[in-house]
């Protein structure tokens, strides 16, 4: 009885991953889009300075940038937001200003909007400095 319950729970847990993997390979437009490619992030020092000024005490900061068809970041969201909206906005300002991208391309080769996700590790940035 326990093994049957475990097996059914395992199937329920892994089913979304199987469906998602199949959807990615089914020839839809999403699977044929070449994502935006990061050309440069030049904001290590500026991000560290702003984080220190805002008293950010995390080991890493995850973020998501919306990138337009020209390769310019247009919107930013921190994946683990800070309680103060002001802190989120100020860190995003630095991220938007200091990233440059090659735009995403669809199957026909036309530039399209896309999303870029990244993480900044404070220890790695300090080692570079």
PDB file of N, CA and C in Angstrom, residues 42-96:
ATOM      1  N   UNK A  42      28.492  45.731 -16.936  1.00  0.00           N
ATOM      2  CA  UNK A  42      29.602  46.592 -16.519  1.00  0.00           C
ATOM      3  C   UNK A  42      29.351  47.247 -15.165  1.00  0.00           C
ATOM      4  N   UNK A  43      28.409  46.715 -14.396  1.00  0.00           N
ATOM      5  CA  UNK A  43      27.997  47.402 -13.185  1.00  0.00           C
ATOM      6  C   UNK A  43      28.439  46.799 -11.872  1.00  0.00           C
ATOM      7  N   UNK A  44      29.455  45.928 -11.873  1.00  0.00           N
ATOM      8  CA  UNK A  44      29.895  45.314 -10.617  1.00  0.00           C
ATOM      9  C   UNK A  44      30.153  46.352  -9.532  1.00  0.00           C
ATOM     10  N   UNK A  45      31.026  47.282  -9.813  1.00  0.00           N
ATOM     11  CA  UNK A  45      31.416  48.281  -8.810  1.00  0.00           C
ATOM     12  C   UNK A  45      30.229  49.157  -8.418  1.00  0.00           C
ATOM     13  N   UNK A  46      29.444  49.601  -9.404  1.00  0.00           N
ATOM     14  CA  UNK A  46      28.293  50.463  -9.130  1.00  0.00           C
ATOM     15  C   UNK A  46      27.225  49.723  -8.318  1.00  0.00           C
ATOM     16  N   UNK A  47      26.999  48.441  -8.641  1.00  0.00           N
ATOM     17  CA  UNK A  47      26.009  47.651  -7.908  1.00  0.00           C
ATOM     18  C   UNK A  47      26.453  47.441  -6.466  1.00  0.00           C
ATOM     19  N   UNK A  48      27.737  47.144  -6.257  1.00  0.00           N
ATOM     20  CA  UNK A  48      28.258  46.986  -4.899  1.00  0.00           C
ATOM     21  C   UNK A  48      28.122  48.275  -4.102  1.00  0.00           C
ATOM     22  N   UNK A  49      28.458  49.397  -4.726  1.00  0.00           N
ATOM     23  CA  UNK A  49      28.390  50.691  -4.053  1.00  0.00           C
ATOM     24  C   UNK A  49      26.945  51.028  -3.657  1.00  0.00           C
ATOM     25  N   UNK A  50      25.997  50.817  -4.593  1.00  0.00           N
ATOM     26  CA  UNK A  50      24.591  51.103  -4.308  1.00  0.00           C
ATOM     27  C   UNK A  50      24.049  50.153  -3.237  1.00  0.00           C
ATOM     28  N   UNK A  51      24.446  48.894  -3.292  1.00  0.00           N
ATOM     29  CA  UNK A  51      24.002  47.916  -2.290  1.00  0.00           C
ATOM     30  C   UNK A  51      24.504  48.291  -0.904  1.00  0.00           C
ATOM     31  N   UNK A  52      25.736  48.737  -0.831  1.00  0.00           N
ATOM     32  CA  UNK A  52      26.294  49.147   0.458  1.00  0.00           C
ATOM     33  C   UNK A  52      25.565  50.379   0.979  1.00  0.00           C
ATOM     34  N   UNK A  53      25.298  51.341   0.104  1.00  0.00           N
ATOM     35  CA  UNK A  53      24.583  52.548   0.498  1.00  0.00           C
ATOM     36  C   UNK A  53      23.180  52.222   1.010  1.00  0.00           C
ATOM     37  N   UNK A  54      22.523  51.226   0.390  1.00  0.00           N
ATOM     38  CA  UNK A  54      21.171  50.833   0.785  1.00  0.00           C
ATOM     39  C   UNK A  54      21.162  49.796   1.908  1.00  0.00           C
ATOM     40  N   UNK A  55      22.347  49.357   2.325  1.00  0.00           N
ATOM     41  CA  UNK A  55      22.512  48.366   3.395  1.00  0.00           C
ATOM     42  C   UNK A  55      21.856  47.028   3.051  1.00  0.00           C
ATOM     43  N   UNK A  56      22.188  46.533   1.864  1.00  0.00           N
ATOM     44  CA  UNK A  56      21.706  45.233   1.416  1.00  0.00           C
ATOM     45  C   UNK A  56      22.630  44.175   1.993  1.00  0.00           C
ATOM     46  N   UNK A  57      22.075  43.211   2.713  1.00  0.00           N
ATOM     47  CA  UNK A  57      22.872  42.174   3.365  1.00  0.00           C
ATOM     48  C   UNK A  57      22.481  40.795   2.865  1.00  0.00           C
ATOM     49  N   UNK A  58      22.699  40.527   1.625  1.00  0.00           N
ATOM     50  CA  UNK A  58      22.429  39.207   1.042  1.00  0.00           C
ATOM     51  C   UNK A  58      23.677  38.717   0.331  1.00  0.00           C
ATOM     52  N   UNK A  59      23.770  37.415   0.196  1.00  0.00           N
ATOM     53  CA  UNK A  59      24.897  36.839  -0.527  1.00  0.00           C
ATOM     54  C   UNK A  59      24.725  36.929  -2.029  1.00  0.00           C
ATOM     55  N   UNK A  60      23.476  36.876  -2.471  1.00  0.00           N
ATOM     56  CA  UNK A  60      23.170  36.926  -3.899  1.00  0.00           C
ATOM     57  C   UNK A  60      21.889  37.712  -4.127  1.00  0.00           C
ATOM     58  N   UNK A  61      21.780  38.251  -5.318  1.00  0.00           N
ATOM     59  CA  UNK A  61      20.554  38.922  -5.746  1.00  0.00           C
ATOM     60  C   UNK A  61      20.182  38.359  -7.106  1.00  0.00           C
ATOM     61  N   UNK A  62      18.981  37.809  -7.197  1.00  0.00           N
ATOM     62  CA  UNK A  62      18.469  37.306  -8.471  1.00  0.00           C
ATOM     63  C   UNK A  62      17.590  38.367  -9.114  1.00  0.00           C
ATOM     64  N   UNK A  63      17.578  38.398 -10.442  1.00  0.00           N
ATOM     65  CA  UNK A  63      16.799  39.411 -11.142  1.00  0.00           C
ATOM     66  C   UNK A  63      16.330  38.896 -12.499  1.00  0.00           C
ATOM     67  N   UNK A  64      15.320  39.572 -13.022  1.00  0.00           N
ATOM     68  CA  UNK A  64      14.768  39.273 -14.344  1.00  0.00           C
ATOM     69  C   UNK A  64      14.654  40.590 -15.097  1.00  0.00           C
ATOM     70  N   UNK A  65      15.225  40.640 -16.306  1.00  0.00           N
ATOM     71  CA  UNK A  65      15.150  41.828 -17.140  1.00  0.00           C
ATOM     72  C   UNK A  65      14.335  41.538 -18.392  1.00  0.00           C
ATOM     73  N   UNK A  66      13.460  42.463 -18.747  1.00  0.00           N
ATOM     74  CA  UNK A  66      12.759  42.405 -20.025  1.00  0.00           C
ATOM     75  C   UNK A  66      13.664  43.112 -21.031  1.00  0.00           C
ATOM     76  N   UNK A  67      13.872  42.469 -22.181  1.00  0.00           N
ATOM     77  CA  UNK A  67      14.769  43.012 -23.203  1.00  0.00           C
ATOM     78  C   UNK A  67      13.954  43.244 -24.471  1.00  0.00           C
ATOM     79  N   UNK A  68      14.029  44.470 -25.021  1.00  0.00           N
ATOM     80  CA  UNK A  68      13.242  44.765 -26.222  1.00  0.00           C
ATOM     81  C   UNK A  68      13.929  44.227 -27.478  1.00  0.00           C
ATOM     82  N   UNK A  69      13.300  44.423 -28.618  1.00  0.00           N
ATOM     83  CA  UNK A  69      13.808  43.880 -29.876  1.00  0.00           C
ATOM     84  C   UNK A  69      15.117  44.527 -30.319  1.00  0.00           C
ATOM     85  N   UNK A  70      15.480  45.651 -29.717  1.00  0.00           N
ATOM     86  CA  UNK A  70      16.756  46.300 -30.025  1.00  0.00           C
ATOM     87  C   UNK A  70      17.875  45.810 -29.104  1.00  0.00           C
ATOM     88  N   UNK A  71      17.540  45.006 -28.089  1.00  0.00           N
ATOM     89  CA  UNK A  71      18.535  44.509 -27.149  1.00  0.00           C
ATOM     90  C   UNK A  71      18.707  45.386 -25.923  1.00  0.00           C
ATOM     91  N   UNK A  72      17.803  46.324 -25.723  1.00  0.00           N
ATOM     92  CA  UNK A  72      17.876  47.239 -24.580  1.00  0.00           C
ATOM     93  C   UNK A  72      16.991  46.731 -23.447  1.00  0.00           C
ATOM     94  N   UNK A  73      17.544  46.634 -22.229  1.00  0.00           N
ATOM     95  CA  UNK A  73      16.694  46.241 -21.101  1.00  0.00           C
ATOM     96  C   UNK A  73      15.675  47.340 -20.807  1.00  0.00           C
ATOM     97  N   UNK A  74      14.409  46.931 -20.660  1.00  0.00           N
ATOM     98  CA  UNK A  74      13.343  47.916 -20.476  1.00  0.00           C
ATOM     99  C   UNK A  74      12.637  47.814 -19.130  1.00  0.00           C
ATOM    100  N   UNK A  75      12.718  46.665 -18.480  1.00  0.00           N
ATOM    101  CA  UNK A  75      12.037  46.493 -17.201  1.00  0.00           C
ATOM    102  C   UNK A  75      12.839  45.524 -16.352  1.00  0.00           C
ATOM    103  N   UNK A  76      12.748  45.682 -15.055  1.00  0.00           N
ATOM    104  CA  UNK A  76      13.534  44.874 -14.128  1.00  0.00           C
ATOM    105  C   UNK A  76      12.664  44.447 -12.956  1.00  0.00           C
ATOM    106  N   UNK A  77      12.925  43.238 -12.488  1.00  0.00           N
ATOM    107  CA  UNK A  77      12.258  42.740 -11.289  1.00  0.00           C
ATOM    108  C   UNK A  77      13.262  41.876 -10.523  1.00  0.00           C
ATOM    109  N   UNK A  78      13.401  42.127  -9.234  1.00  0.00           N
ATOM    110  CA  UNK A  78      14.234  41.274  -8.399  1.00  0.00           C
ATOM    111  C   UNK A  78      13.429  40.036  -8.054  1.00  0.00           C
ATOM    112  N   UNK A  79      14.051  38.863  -8.142  1.00  0.00           N
ATOM    113  CA  UNK A  79      13.295  37.630  -7.901  1.00  0.00           C
ATOM    114  C   UNK A  79      13.028  37.405  -6.427  1.00  0.00           C
ATOM    115  N   UNK A  80      13.901  37.877  -5.554  1.00  0.00           N
ATOM    116  CA  UNK A  80      13.654  37.855  -4.109  1.00  0.00           C
ATOM    117  C   UNK A  80      13.629  39.312  -3.667  1.00  0.00           C
ATOM    118  N   UNK A  81      12.452  39.883  -3.706  1.00  0.00           N
ATOM    119  CA  UNK A  81      12.292  41.315  -3.462  1.00  0.00           C
ATOM    120  C   UNK A  81      12.633  41.694  -2.013  1.00  0.00           C
ATOM    121  N   UNK A  82      13.088  42.927  -1.858  1.00  0.00           N
ATOM    122  CA  UNK A  82      13.317  43.498  -0.536  1.00  0.00           C
ATOM    123  C   UNK A  82      12.014  44.120  -0.051  1.00  0.00           C
ATOM    124  N   UNK A  83      11.887  44.276   1.253  1.00  0.00           N
ATOM    125  CA  UNK A  83      10.656  44.824   1.814  1.00  0.00           C
ATOM    126  C   UNK A  83      10.407  46.253   1.350  1.00  0.00           C
ATOM    127  N   UNK A  84      11.469  47.018   1.215  1.00  0.00           N
ATOM    128  CA  UNK A  84      11.324  48.422   0.826  1.00  0.00           C
ATOM    129  C   UNK A  84      11.362  48.543  -0.698  1.00  0.00           C
ATOM    130  N   UNK A  85      10.301  49.070  -1.277  1.00  0.00           N
ATOM    131  CA  UNK A  85      10.193  49.241  -2.722  1.00  0.00           C
ATOM    132  C   UNK A  85      11.323  50.109  -3.263  1.00  0.00           C
ATOM    133  N   UNK A  86      11.740  51.089  -2.475  1.00  0.00           N
ATOM    134  CA  UNK A  86      12.811  51.998  -2.865  1.00  0.00           C
ATOM    135  C   UNK A  86      14.105  51.217  -3.138  1.00  0.00           C
ATOM    136  N   UNK A  87      14.420  50.240  -2.315  1.00  0.00           N
ATOM    137  CA  UNK A  87      15.627  49.431  -2.486  1.00  0.00           C
ATOM    138  C   UNK A  87      15.543  48.649  -3.799  1.00  0.00           C
ATOM    139  N   UNK A  88      14.398  48.016  -4.046  1.00  0.00           N
ATOM    140  CA  UNK A  88      14.205  47.268  -5.290  1.00  0.00           C
ATOM    141  C   UNK A  88      14.388  48.176  -6.502  1.00  0.00           C
ATOM    142  N   UNK A  89      13.796  49.359  -6.451  1.00  0.00           N
ATOM    143  CA  UNK A  89      13.859  50.297  -7.575  1.00  0.00           C
ATOM    144  C   UNK A  89      15.288  50.775  -7.824  1.00  0.00           C
ATOM    145  N   UNK A  90      16.015  51.110  -6.778  1.00  0.00           N
ATOM    146  CA  UNK A  90      17.384  51.612  -6.929  1.00  0.00           C
ATOM    147  C   UNK A  90      18.327  50.540  -7.487  1.00  0.00           C
ATOM    148  N   UNK A  91      18.191  49.301  -7.005  1.00  0.00           N
ATOM    149  CA  UNK A  91      19.039  48.225  -7.523  1.00  0.00           C
ATOM    150  C   UNK A  91      18.694  47.933  -8.985  1.00  0.00           C
ATOM    151  N   UNK A  92      17.406  47.976  -9.311  1.00  0.00           N
ATOM    152  CA  UNK A  92      16.989  47.756 -10.698  1.00  0.00           C
ATOM    153  C   UNK A  92      17.504  48.857 -11.621  1.00  0.00           C
ATOM    154  N   UNK A  93      17.547  50.086 -11.139  1.00  0.00           N
ATOM    155  CA  UNK A  93      18.099  51.179 -11.956  1.00  0.00           C
ATOM    156  C   UNK A  93      19.523  50.870 -12.392  1.00  0.00           C
ATOM    157  N   UNK A  94      20.321  50.360 -11.464  1.00  0.00           N
ATOM    158  CA  UNK A  94      21.710  50.009 -11.785  1.00  0.00           C
ATOM    159  C   UNK A  94      21.734  48.862 -12.796  1.00  0.00           C
ATOM    160  N   UNK A  95      20.907  47.851 -12.578  1.00  0.00           N
ATOM    161  CA  UNK A  95      20.885  46.701 -13.484  1.00  0.00           C
ATOM    162  C   UNK A  95      20.464  47.112 -14.891  1.00  0.00           C
ATOM    163  N   UNK A  96      19.461  47.946 -15.013  1.00  0.00           N
ATOM    164  CA  UNK A  96      18.992  48.395 -16.324  1.00  0.00           C
ATOM    165  C   UNK A  96      20.054  49.220 -17.052  1.00  0.00           C
TER     166      UNK A  96
END
